[in-house]
């Protein structure tokens, strides 16, 4: 009998952890788009929001080859997390809180063309929390040196012990992992409310270049919004918020996360060249 080598032992161990996880991973079909999802709780599937179509029916491809219709519970574009509800018995995955160190091996368990798939890679970046381009708070920076197809995003990223530490998604240049802490936080809010609360100033802004920096000209004001109540008008130019010079309209939007709702901010503007300051109570962005 041939003695197992270190490489064959590693191969068997990886195959075993993939086999244990695959029954909890499903394919997600939505209007010509395919992705992967996994059972977060009984009847609830987490998938990548970016891979989910904006309209049409959603169907889940189960590990046993069957299918089931799903409904969208809620989705958050800023963290790339969507939550689906499905009437099917799928064993939920236990998500681990630990963030793997730089250089650790990782296996992404997903689906490709409705069949289970796996990809082996390495953690190429592991760092602190960051904010996405759309303003979402991501609890840890995790990047994987691995190649994934579009249909594989939304798959589970496992460490070498088989614990799931997040959801693999396709970033602009590399594969990113949305960590479990972010998934648990966002999915819980989506389950409870169907949406994530975001701050709202009630302003339509246009960036303008000033002699001493960047400003944001108020192009329109929601008459029922908090800025109108504070006295900000069309034509005002915002130059600072809470004594911090404005670095751009997008940067201002990124500060309006869930924690900003209810906060009172000091907005410095120029009106006809004269400086004025307003205190604005950030409200919750209304549903569109």
Backbone as numpy.savetxt, mean C-alpha at the origin, in Angstrom:
# Nx Ny Nz CAx CAy CAz Cx Cy Cz
22.19 -45.99 0.10 21.34 -44.80 0.10 22.22 -43.56 0.10
21.95 -42.64 -0.80 22.77 -41.44 -0.92 22.50 -40.49 0.24
23.56 -40.03 0.85 23.44 -39.07 1.95 23.02 -37.71 1.39
22.09 -37.03 2.08 21.67 -35.70 1.60 22.82 -34.69 1.71
22.93 -33.86 0.70 23.94 -32.80 0.71 23.30 -31.53 1.29
24.12 -30.56 1.70 23.54 -29.29 2.19 22.59 -28.66 1.17
22.94 -28.75 -0.11 22.11 -28.14 -1.15 20.78 -28.88 -1.30
20.84 -30.22 -1.26 19.60 -30.99 -1.38 18.71 -30.79 -0.16
19.32 -30.64 1.00 18.54 -30.39 2.21 17.85 -29.03 2.13
18.59 -28.02 1.63 17.99 -26.69 1.45 16.86 -26.76 0.44
17.06 -27.49 -0.66 16.03 -27.60 -1.68 14.76 -28.24 -1.13
14.92 -29.29 -0.34 13.77 -29.97 0.24 13.04 -29.06 1.23
13.82 -28.32 2.01 13.21 -27.42 2.99 12.41 -26.31 2.31
12.95 -25.75 1.23 12.24 -24.70 0.50 10.97 -25.25 -0.14
11.06 -26.43 -0.74 9.89 -27.04 -1.35 8.81 -27.32 -0.31
9.22 -27.70 0.89 8.27 -28.00 1.95 7.53 -26.74 2.41
8.27 -25.63 2.59 7.60 -24.41 3.07 6.68 -23.84 1.99
7.04 -24.00 0.72 6.15 -23.56 -0.35 4.88 -24.40 -0.35
5.01 -25.70 -0.17 3.85 -26.60 -0.16 2.91 -26.28 1.01
3.48 -25.87 2.14 2.64 -25.54 3.31 1.87 -24.24 3.09
2.44 -23.31 2.34 1.84 -21.98 2.17 0.89 -21.90 0.98
1.16 -22.67 -0.07 0.40 -22.57 -1.33 -1.12 -22.67 -1.17
-1.67 -23.52 -0.27 -3.14 -23.58 -0.15 -3.80 -22.28 0.29
-3.03 -21.37 0.89 -3.58 -20.09 1.34 -3.45 -18.99 0.30
-2.82 -19.32 -0.84 -2.58 -18.33 -1.89 -3.54 -18.57 -3.04
-4.10 -17.48 -3.57 -5.10 -17.59 -4.63 -4.73 -16.66 -5.79
-5.34 -16.90 -6.93 -5.20 -15.96 -8.05 -6.41 -15.02 -8.03
-6.19 -13.80 -8.51 -7.23 -12.78 -8.51 -7.42 -12.28 -9.93
-8.64 -12.43 -10.46 -8.95 -11.98 -11.81 -9.89 -10.78 -11.73
-9.54 -9.71 -12.44 -10.42 -8.54 -12.47 -10.22 -7.79 -13.79
-11.20 -7.86 -14.68 -11.24 -7.10 -15.93 -9.90 -7.11 -16.66
-9.51 -8.24 -17.17 -8.27 -8.42 -17.94 -7.01 -8.27 -17.11
-7.14 -8.23 -15.82 -5.97 -8.11 -14.95 -5.87 -9.35 -14.07
-4.65 -9.85 -13.89 -4.43 -11.01 -13.03 -3.39 -10.67 -11.97
-3.64 -11.13 -10.78 -2.72 -10.90 -9.67 -2.81 -12.08 -8.73
-2.14 -11.96 -7.61 -2.15 -12.99 -6.57 -2.72 -12.37 -5.29
-3.31 -13.20 -4.48 -3.79 -12.76 -3.17 -3.59 -13.87 -2.17
-3.84 -13.57 -0.91 -3.72 -14.59 0.13 -4.78 -14.36 1.19
-5.14 -15.43 1.88 -6.17 -15.36 2.90 -5.61 -14.70 4.15
-6.16 -13.54 4.48 -5.75 -12.80 5.67 -6.56 -13.25 6.89
-7.85 -13.37 6.71 -8.78 -13.90 7.71 -9.77 -14.79 6.97
-10.55 -15.61 7.68 -11.55 -16.42 6.99 -12.47 -15.54 6.14
-12.53 -15.83 4.85 -13.40 -15.07 3.96 -12.84 -13.75 3.48
-11.62 -13.39 3.88 -11.04 -12.11 3.48 -9.68 -12.33 2.82
-9.52 -11.75 1.63 -8.31 -11.90 0.83 -7.61 -10.56 0.70
-6.32 -10.53 0.93 -5.50 -9.34 0.70 -4.80 -9.51 -0.65
-4.81 -8.46 -1.46 -4.11 -8.48 -2.74 -3.49 -7.12 -3.00
-2.75 -7.01 -4.10 -2.11 -5.75 -4.46 -3.11 -4.84 -5.15
-3.33 -3.67 -4.61 -4.30 -2.75 -5.19 -3.93 -2.35 -6.61
-2.65 -2.17 -6.88 -2.19 -1.73 -8.19 -2.58 -2.73 -9.28
-2.69 -4.01 -8.91 -3.00 -5.04 -9.90 -4.50 -5.30 -10.02
-5.31 -4.59 -9.25 -6.76 -4.80 -9.25 -7.41 -3.77 -10.17
-8.23 -4.23 -11.10 -8.89 -3.32 -12.04 -9.82 -2.36 -11.31
-10.09 -1.22 -11.94 -10.94 -0.21 -11.33 -12.43 -0.50 -11.50
-12.74 -1.45 -12.35 -14.15 -1.76 -12.58 -14.30 -3.23 -12.94
-15.55 -3.70 -12.93 -15.83 -5.07 -13.33 -15.83 -6.04 -12.17
-16.24 -7.27 -12.47 -16.33 -8.31 -11.45 -14.95 -8.83 -11.07
-14.87 -9.39 -9.87 -13.62 -9.98 -9.37 -13.86 -11.45 -9.10
-12.97 -12.29 -9.59 -13.09 -13.73 -9.39 -11.80 -14.26 -8.77
-11.96 -15.19 -7.84 -10.82 -15.80 -7.15 -10.60 -17.20 -7.68
-9.36 -17.51 -8.06 -9.00 -18.86 -8.45 -8.40 -19.58 -7.25
-9.04 -20.64 -6.82 -8.63 -21.35 -5.61 -7.53 -22.36 -5.88
-6.85 -22.75 -4.81 -5.73 -23.68 -4.96 -6.17 -25.04 -5.48
-7.44 -25.43 -5.25 -7.91 -26.73 -5.71 -8.42 -26.70 -7.14
-8.27 -25.55 -7.81 -8.71 -25.43 -9.19 -10.08 -24.81 -9.36
-10.82 -24.66 -8.28 -12.14 -24.06 -8.35 -12.07 -22.54 -8.40
-13.22 -21.91 -8.58 -13.29 -20.45 -8.60 -14.41 -19.98 -7.69
-14.35 -18.72 -7.31 -15.38 -18.12 -6.47 -15.43 -16.63 -6.75
-16.63 -16.07 -6.73 -16.79 -14.63 -6.92 -16.37 -13.89 -5.65
-15.82 -12.71 -5.84 -15.37 -11.91 -4.71 -15.91 -10.49 -4.84
-16.03 -9.81 -3.72 -16.41 -8.40 -3.71 -15.29 -7.59 -3.06
-15.17 -6.35 -3.46 -14.14 -5.48 -2.90 -14.65 -4.87 -1.61
-13.98 -5.17 -0.51 -14.32 -4.58 0.78 -13.81 -3.15 0.85
-12.60 -2.95 0.38 -11.98 -1.62 0.40 -10.60 -1.70 -0.23
-10.08 -0.55 -0.60 -8.75 -0.51 -1.20 -8.06 0.80 -0.84
-6.74 0.72 -0.71 -5.95 1.89 -0.36 -4.82 2.03 -1.38
-4.96 3.01 -2.27 -3.96 3.21 -3.32 -2.60 3.57 -2.75
-2.57 4.25 -1.60 -1.30 4.78 -1.10 -0.38 3.71 -0.54
-0.94 2.60 -0.05 -0.11 1.51 0.46 -0.18 0.27 -0.41
-0.93 0.34 -1.51 -1.05 -0.76 -2.48 -1.70 -1.99 -1.86
-2.68 -1.77 -0.99 -3.37 -2.88 -0.32 -4.86 -2.82 -0.66
-5.40 -3.96 -1.09 -6.83 -4.09 -1.32 -7.34 -5.30 -0.55
-8.58 -5.21 -0.09 -9.19 -6.29 0.69 -10.44 -6.78 -0.03
-10.52 -8.09 -0.23 -11.64 -8.72 -0.91 -12.38 -9.65 0.03
-13.67 -9.83 -0.22 -14.46 -10.80 0.54 -14.89 -11.92 -0.39
-14.72 -13.16 0.06 -15.06 -14.31 -0.77 -15.69 -15.39 0.11
-16.68 -16.05 -0.44 -17.35 -17.14 0.28 -16.68 -18.45 -0.11
-15.55 -18.70 0.52 -14.79 -19.93 0.24 -13.93 -20.25 1.45
-13.72 -21.52 1.68 -12.92 -21.95 2.82 -11.45 -21.98 2.43
-10.72 -20.94 2.84 -9.29 -20.83 2.56 -8.57 -20.60 3.88
-7.59 -21.42 4.16 -6.88 -21.29 5.43 -6.10 -19.99 5.48
-6.34 -19.12 6.49 -5.61 -17.86 6.59 -4.12 -18.09 6.88
-3.32 -17.14 6.45 -1.89 -17.18 6.69 -1.57 -16.43 7.98
-0.66 -16.96 8.77 -0.20 -16.25 9.94 0.96 -15.35 9.53
0.76 -14.04 9.72 1.78 -13.07 9.32 2.75 -12.82 10.47
4.03 -12.84 10.16 5.08 -12.63 11.16 5.43 -11.15 11.23
5.74 -10.68 12.42 6.05 -9.25 12.62 7.49 -8.91 12.28
8.38 -9.90 12.31 9.80 -9.62 12.13 10.11 -9.17 10.70
11.05 -8.24 10.57 11.54 -7.79 9.27 12.87 -8.50 9.02
13.00 -9.22 7.90 14.22 -9.99 7.66 15.42 -9.07 7.45
16.61 -9.52 7.84 17.81 -8.69 7.68 18.30 -8.67 6.24
19.15 -7.71 5.96 19.76 -7.61 4.64 20.52 -8.89 4.31
20.32 -9.41 3.12 21.01 -10.62 2.69 20.27 -11.91 2.98
19.15 -11.85 3.71 18.40 -13.06 4.03 17.72 -13.63 2.78
17.61 -14.95 2.72 16.89 -15.58 1.63 15.39 -15.35 1.78
14.70 -15.26 0.66 13.26 -15.10 0.67 12.64 -15.87 -0.48
11.47 -16.44 -0.22 10.71 -17.13 -1.25 9.38 -16.42 -1.40
9.03 -16.05 -2.63 7.72 -15.46 -2.89 6.81 -16.55 -3.43
5.77 -16.85 -2.67 4.78 -17.85 -3.08 3.60 -17.11 -3.69
3.31 -17.40 -4.96 2.29 -16.66 -5.68 1.57 -17.60 -6.65
0.89 -16.99 -7.63 0.28 -17.76 -8.71 0.70 -17.15 -10.04
0.76 -17.97 -11.05 1.07 -17.51 -12.39 0.25 -18.34 -13.38
-0.60 -17.66 -14.13 -1.53 -18.36 -15.03 -2.37 -19.38 -14.27
-2.82 -18.96 -13.10 -3.74 -19.73 -12.25 -3.12 -20.98 -11.63
-1.81 -21.11 -11.70 -1.15 -22.23 -11.04 -0.18 -21.71 -9.99
0.06 -22.48 -8.94 1.00 -22.03 -7.90 2.38 -21.78 -8.48
3.06 -20.79 -7.95 4.41 -20.48 -8.39 5.26 -20.07 -7.20
6.56 -20.15 -7.38 7.48 -19.75 -6.32 8.71 -19.12 -6.96
9.28 -18.13 -6.29 10.49 -17.47 -6.77 11.42 -17.25 -5.59
12.67 -17.63 -5.78 13.67 -17.52 -4.71 14.54 -16.28 -4.96
14.75 -15.52 -3.91 15.59 -14.33 -4.02 16.24 -13.98 -2.70
16.72 -12.76 -2.63 17.44 -12.29 -1.45 16.92 -10.91 -1.06
16.91 -10.63 0.22 16.55 -9.30 0.70 17.70 -8.36 0.35
17.46 -7.47 -0.61 18.51 -6.57 -1.08 18.50 -5.22 -0.36
17.44 -4.94 0.38 17.37 -3.72 1.19 16.44 -3.97 2.36
16.84 -3.53 3.53 16.02 -3.70 4.74 16.26 -2.48 5.61
15.23 -1.65 5.76 15.44 -0.41 6.48 14.20 0.10 7.19
14.23 1.37 7.53 13.20 1.99 8.35 11.94 2.28 7.52
10.94 2.78 8.23 9.67 3.12 7.59 9.88 4.22 6.54
8.96 4.29 5.59 9.05 5.28 4.52 7.66 5.63 4.04
7.59 6.65 3.21 6.31 7.09 2.67 6.30 6.90 1.17
5.26 6.27 0.66 5.18 5.98 -0.77 4.95 7.27 -1.55
5.10 7.18 -2.88 4.89 8.34 -3.73 3.45 8.85 -3.64
2.53 7.98 -3.26 1.13 8.38 -3.12 0.78 8.79 -1.69
1.78 8.84 -0.82 1.56 9.34 0.53 1.23 8.30 1.57
1.38 7.01 1.27 1.08 5.97 2.24 2.25 5.70 3.16
1.97 5.46 4.42 3.00 5.15 5.41 3.28 3.65 5.40
4.49 3.28 5.00 4.92 1.88 4.95 5.87 1.64 6.11
5.62 0.61 6.92 6.29 0.45 8.20 7.75 0.03 8.11
8.19 -0.50 7.00 9.60 -0.89 6.83 9.93 -0.92 5.35
11.18 -0.60 5.05 11.63 -0.65 3.66 12.24 -2.02 3.39
11.58 -2.82 2.56 12.08 -4.15 2.22 12.06 -4.29 0.71
13.22 -4.60 0.14 13.33 -4.83 -1.29 13.89 -6.23 -1.52
13.43 -6.87 -2.59 13.87 -8.22 -2.91 14.59 -8.24 -4.25
15.69 -8.97 -4.30 16.38 -9.23 -5.55 15.79 -10.50 -6.14
14.66 -10.34 -6.84 13.93 -11.46 -7.40 13.12 -10.95 -8.59
12.88 -11.80 -9.55 12.08 -11.42 -10.71 10.67 -11.96 -10.56
9.68 -11.07 -10.75 8.28 -11.48 -10.65 7.52 -11.00 -11.88
6.56 -11.81 -12.31 5.62 -11.39 -13.34 4.51 -10.56 -12.71
3.78 -9.83 -13.53 2.69 -9.01 -13.02 1.65 -9.81 -12.26
1.38 -11.04 -12.73 0.36 -11.87 -12.08 0.82 -12.40 -10.72
2.11 -12.26 -10.43 2.64 -12.76 -9.15 2.65 -11.70 -8.06
2.39 -10.44 -8.41 2.37 -9.45 -7.34 1.13 -9.62 -6.49
1.31 -9.43 -5.22 0.28 -9.78 -4.24 0.60 -11.10 -3.57
1.70 -11.75 -4.01 2.11 -13.01 -3.40 2.76 -12.80 -2.04
2.88 -13.89 -1.32 3.46 -13.84 0.03 4.97 -13.96 -0.02
5.64 -13.08 0.71 7.09 -13.16 0.86 7.39 -13.90 2.15
8.10 -15.02 2.04 8.43 -15.86 3.19 9.92 -15.77 3.49
10.27 -15.88 4.77 11.68 -15.99 5.13 12.10 -17.46 5.09
13.35 -17.73 5.43 13.88 -19.09 5.31 13.22 -20.08 6.26
12.55 -19.58 7.30 11.86 -20.47 8.23 10.41 -20.69 7.82
9.98 -20.02 6.73 8.62 -20.21 6.24 7.62 -19.22 6.78
8.08 -18.21 7.53 7.17 -17.21 8.07 6.94 -16.10 7.05
5.68 -15.67 6.92 5.33 -14.63 5.96 5.60 -13.26 6.57
6.46 -12.48 5.91 6.78 -11.15 6.43 6.22 -10.02 5.59
5.42 -10.36 4.56 4.79 -9.29 3.80 4.28 -9.75 2.46
3.83 -8.77 1.67 3.26 -9.00 0.35 4.18 -8.40 -0.70
4.55 -9.18 -1.69 5.45 -8.72 -2.75 4.67 -7.95 -3.81
5.16 -6.76 -4.17 4.54 -5.94 -5.21 5.63 -5.43 -6.14
5.23 -4.99 -7.32 6.18 -4.47 -8.29 6.33 -2.97 -8.11
7.52 -2.53 -7.69 7.80 -1.13 -7.58 8.24 -0.56 -8.92
8.55 0.74 -8.98 8.98 1.35 -10.25 10.21 0.69 -10.85
11.14 0.24 -9.98 12.40 -0.33 -10.48 12.75 -1.67 -9.87
12.08 -2.05 -8.80 12.45 -3.29 -8.10 11.22 -3.88 -7.41
11.38 -5.09 -6.90 10.30 -5.73 -6.16 10.34 -5.25 -4.71
9.21 -4.71 -4.26 9.08 -4.23 -2.89 8.20 -5.19 -2.10
8.35 -5.15 -0.79 7.50 -5.94 0.10 6.74 -4.98 1.00
5.42 -5.07 0.97 4.59 -4.34 1.93 4.60 -5.17 3.21
5.23 -4.67 4.28 5.42 -5.51 5.48 4.11 -5.83 6.19
4.17 -6.86 7.00 2.96 -7.33 7.68 2.36 -6.28 8.60
3.20 -5.44 9.23 2.66 -4.40 10.11 1.76 -3.45 9.34
2.14 -3.12 8.11 1.32 -2.24 7.27 0.05 -2.96 6.84
0.18 -4.23 6.46 -0.99 -5.00 6.03 -2.01 -5.11 7.16
-1.56 -5.46 8.35 -2.48 -5.62 9.49 -3.19 -4.30 9.80
-2.45 -3.21 9.77 -3.03 -1.90 10.09 -4.05 -1.45 9.05
-3.67 -1.54 7.78 -4.54 -1.05 6.71 -5.72 -1.98 6.49
-5.47 -3.28 6.46 -6.56 -4.24 6.21 -7.62 -4.16 7.31
-7.19 -3.95 8.55 -8.15 -3.83 9.65 -9.06 -2.62 9.46
-8.49 -1.50 8.99 -9.32 -0.32 8.74 -10.24 -0.52 7.55
-9.75 -1.20 6.52 -10.60 -1.49 5.37 -11.75 -2.41 5.76
-11.47 -3.39 6.60 -12.53 -4.30 7.05 -13.59 -3.55 7.84
-13.15 -2.62 8.69 -14.08 -1.91 9.57 -14.85 -0.81 8.85
-14.17 -0.08 7.92 -14.79 1.11 7.35 -14.88 1.09 5.83
-14.16 0.17 5.20 -14.17 0.13 3.75 -13.27 1.15 3.09
-12.59 1.95 3.86 -11.71 2.99 3.34 -10.73 3.42 4.42
-9.71 4.17 4.00 -8.73 4.73 4.92 -8.97 6.22 5.03
-9.08 6.71 6.23 -9.30 8.14 6.44 -8.07 8.92 5.97
-8.30 9.99 5.21 -7.24 10.87 4.75 -7.59 12.31 5.08
-6.56 13.10 5.32 -6.79 14.50 5.63 -7.27 15.28 4.41
-8.00 16.37 4.68 -8.62 17.15 3.61 -8.59 18.62 3.97
-8.00 19.42 3.09 -7.98 20.87 3.27 -9.08 21.55 2.46
-9.59 20.86 1.43 -10.63 21.46 0.62 -10.11 22.50 -0.35
-8.91 22.25 -0.90 -8.29 23.22 -1.80 -7.83 22.54 -3.09
-7.98 23.26 -4.20 -7.35 22.86 -5.45 -6.13 23.74 -5.64
-4.96 23.13 -5.75 -3.70 23.88 -5.73 -2.91 23.72 -7.03
-2.18 24.76 -7.36 -1.29 24.76 -8.52 0.07 25.27 -8.08
1.14 24.50 -8.32 2.46 24.97 -7.89 2.89 26.23 -8.65
3.53 27.14 -7.93 4.07 28.36 -8.54 5.47 28.59 -7.99
6.32 29.18 -8.83 7.68 29.49 -8.39 7.74 30.93 -7.91
8.27 31.08 -6.70 8.40 32.40 -6.09 9.86 32.82 -6.07
10.10 34.09 -5.79 11.48 34.58 -5.73 12.27 33.88 -4.63
11.58 33.48 -3.56 12.28 32.87 -2.43 11.91 31.41 -2.20
11.40 30.73 -3.25 11.08 29.32 -3.09 9.89 28.90 -3.92
9.14 27.94 -3.41 7.99 27.36 -4.11 6.73 27.65 -3.31
5.67 27.97 -4.03 4.38 28.17 -3.39 3.31 27.34 -4.08
2.11 27.40 -3.52 0.96 26.70 -4.09 -0.19 27.68 -4.19
-0.56 28.02 -5.41 -1.66 28.95 -5.60 -3.00 28.23 -5.46
-3.91 28.84 -4.72 -5.23 28.27 -4.51 -6.07 28.57 -5.75
-6.40 27.51 -6.51 -7.17 27.66 -7.74 -8.67 27.56 -7.48
-9.04 26.75 -6.50 -10.45 26.67 -6.11 -10.54 26.24 -4.66
-11.66 26.57 -4.04 -11.88 26.30 -2.62 -13.23 25.62 -2.45
-13.23 24.50 -1.76 -14.48 23.82 -1.41 -15.19 24.66 -0.36
-16.34 25.22 -0.72 -17.05 26.12 0.19 -17.45 25.44 1.49
-17.57 24.09 1.46 -17.93 23.36 2.67 -16.71 22.79 3.37
-15.51 23.10 2.87 -14.29 22.53 3.43 -13.68 23.37 4.55
-12.66 22.82 5.21 -12.06 23.50 6.36 -11.28 24.77 6.01
-10.68 24.83 4.83 -9.93 26.04 4.47 -10.85 27.22 4.23
-12.02 26.97 3.62 -12.99 28.04 3.42 -13.47 28.58 4.76
-13.70 27.66 5.71 -14.14 28.07 7.05 -13.08 28.91 7.74
-11.80 28.63 7.45 -10.72 29.38 8.09 -10.50 30.73 7.43
-10.99 30.93 6.19 -10.85 32.22 5.52 -9.93 32.24 4.33
-9.40 31.09 3.90 -8.54 31.04 2.73 -9.38 31.22 1.47
-8.86 32.00 0.51 -9.62 32.33 -0.68 -8.88 31.89 -1.95
-9.64 31.83 -3.03 -9.05 31.60 -4.35 -8.08 32.74 -4.66
-6.91 32.39 -5.17 -5.90 33.39 -5.48 -4.82 33.52 -4.42
-5.10 33.04 -3.21 -4.07 33.04 -2.17 -2.93 32.10 -2.59
-1.73 32.39 -2.12 -0.59 31.53 -2.41 -0.03 31.00 -1.09
-0.12 29.69 -0.90 0.40 29.06 0.32 1.92 28.98 0.20
2.61 29.45 1.25 4.07 29.44 1.23 4.67 28.57 2.33
3.89 28.28 3.37 4.40 27.47 4.47 3.26 26.84 5.25
3.53 25.69 5.86 2.58 25.02 6.75 3.31 24.65 8.02
2.77 25.11 9.15 3.41 24.89 10.46 4.87 25.36 10.45
5.07 26.55 9.88 6.39 27.21 9.83 7.40 26.47 8.96
6.96 25.48 8.18 7.85 24.78 7.27 7.56 25.26 5.85
8.61 25.77 5.18 8.42 26.23 3.81 7.89 25.12 2.92
7.01 25.49 2.02 6.41 24.51 1.12 7.44 24.03 0.11
7.52 22.71 -0.05 8.45 22.15 -1.03 7.74 21.66 -2.28
6.41 21.75 -2.28 5.65 21.33 -3.45 4.25 20.91 -3.07
3.36 20.89 -4.06 1.97 20.49 -3.81 1.89 19.03 -3.43
2.67 18.18 -4.11 2.63 16.75 -3.80 3.13 16.49 -2.39
4.17 17.22 -1.97 4.69 17.05 -0.61 3.64 17.43 0.42
2.87 18.48 0.13 1.80 18.88 1.04 0.74 17.80 1.12
0.39 17.21 -0.02 -0.63 16.15 -0.03 -0.19 14.94 0.78
1.12 14.65 0.75 1.62 13.49 1.47 1.50 13.65 2.98
1.43 14.86 3.46 1.31 15.07 4.91 -0.12 14.82 5.40
-1.06 14.67 4.48 -2.46 14.54 4.86 -2.85 13.07 5.00
-2.12 12.35 5.82 -2.41 10.95 6.08 -3.48 10.79 7.14
-3.77 9.55 7.55 -4.81 9.31 8.56 -4.60 10.08 9.85
-3.33 10.23 10.28 -3.06 10.91 11.55 -3.33 12.40 11.50
-3.47 12.96 10.29 -3.66 14.41 10.17 -5.09 14.84 10.43
-6.04 13.91 10.34 -7.45 14.26 10.51 -7.69 14.80 11.92
-8.24 16.00 12.01 -8.51 16.64 13.29 -7.40 17.56 13.77
-6.24 17.51 13.12 -5.13 18.36 13.52 -5.37 19.80 13.07
-4.88 20.75 13.86 -4.96 22.17 13.50 -3.60 22.59 12.96
-3.57 23.06 11.72 -2.31 23.45 11.08 -2.30 24.95 10.82
-1.12 25.53 10.94 -0.94 26.96 10.69 -0.50 27.13 9.23
-1.36 27.70 8.42 -1.10 27.87 6.99 -0.74 29.32 6.71
0.48 29.54 6.23 0.94 30.89 5.89 0.72 31.12 4.40
0.05 32.22 4.04 -0.23 32.53 2.64 0.18 33.96 2.34
0.24 34.23 1.06 0.42 35.61 0.59 -0.82 35.98 -0.22
-1.41 37.09 0.15 -2.61 37.58 -0.53 -2.31 38.99 -1.04
-2.22 39.12 -2.36 -1.86 40.41 -2.92 -0.47 40.86 -2.47
0.40 39.87 -2.21 1.76 40.18 -1.78 1.92 40.34 -0.29
0.80 40.40 0.44 0.85 40.59 1.90 0.75 39.24 2.61
1.59 39.01 3.65 1.53 37.74 4.39 0.34 37.68 5.34
-0.34 36.55 5.33 -1.46 36.29 6.26 -1.32 34.86 6.75
-1.77 34.62 7.97 -1.71 33.27 8.54 -3.11 32.81 8.93
-3.40 31.52 8.66 -4.70 30.94 9.00 -4.50 29.64 9.77
-5.39 29.39 10.70 -5.39 28.11 11.40 -6.52 27.25 10.81
-6.12 26.12 10.23 -7.08 25.25 9.53 -7.15 23.91 10.25
-8.37 23.48 10.58 -8.57 22.17 11.18 -8.78 21.15 10.06
-7.83 20.23 9.92 -7.89 19.24 8.84 -9.09 18.33 9.05
-9.92 18.19 8.01 -11.08 17.31 8.10 -10.78 16.01 7.37
-11.74 15.09 7.38 -11.56 13.84 6.67 -12.01 14.00 5.23
-11.17 13.50 4.31 -11.49 13.62 2.89 -12.81 12.90 2.61
-13.75 13.60 1.97 -15.04 12.96 1.66 -14.87 11.88 0.61
-15.79 10.93 0.61 -15.75 9.87 -0.40 -16.17 10.44 -1.74
-15.48 10.03 -2.80 -15.82 10.52 -4.14 -16.92 9.66 -4.73
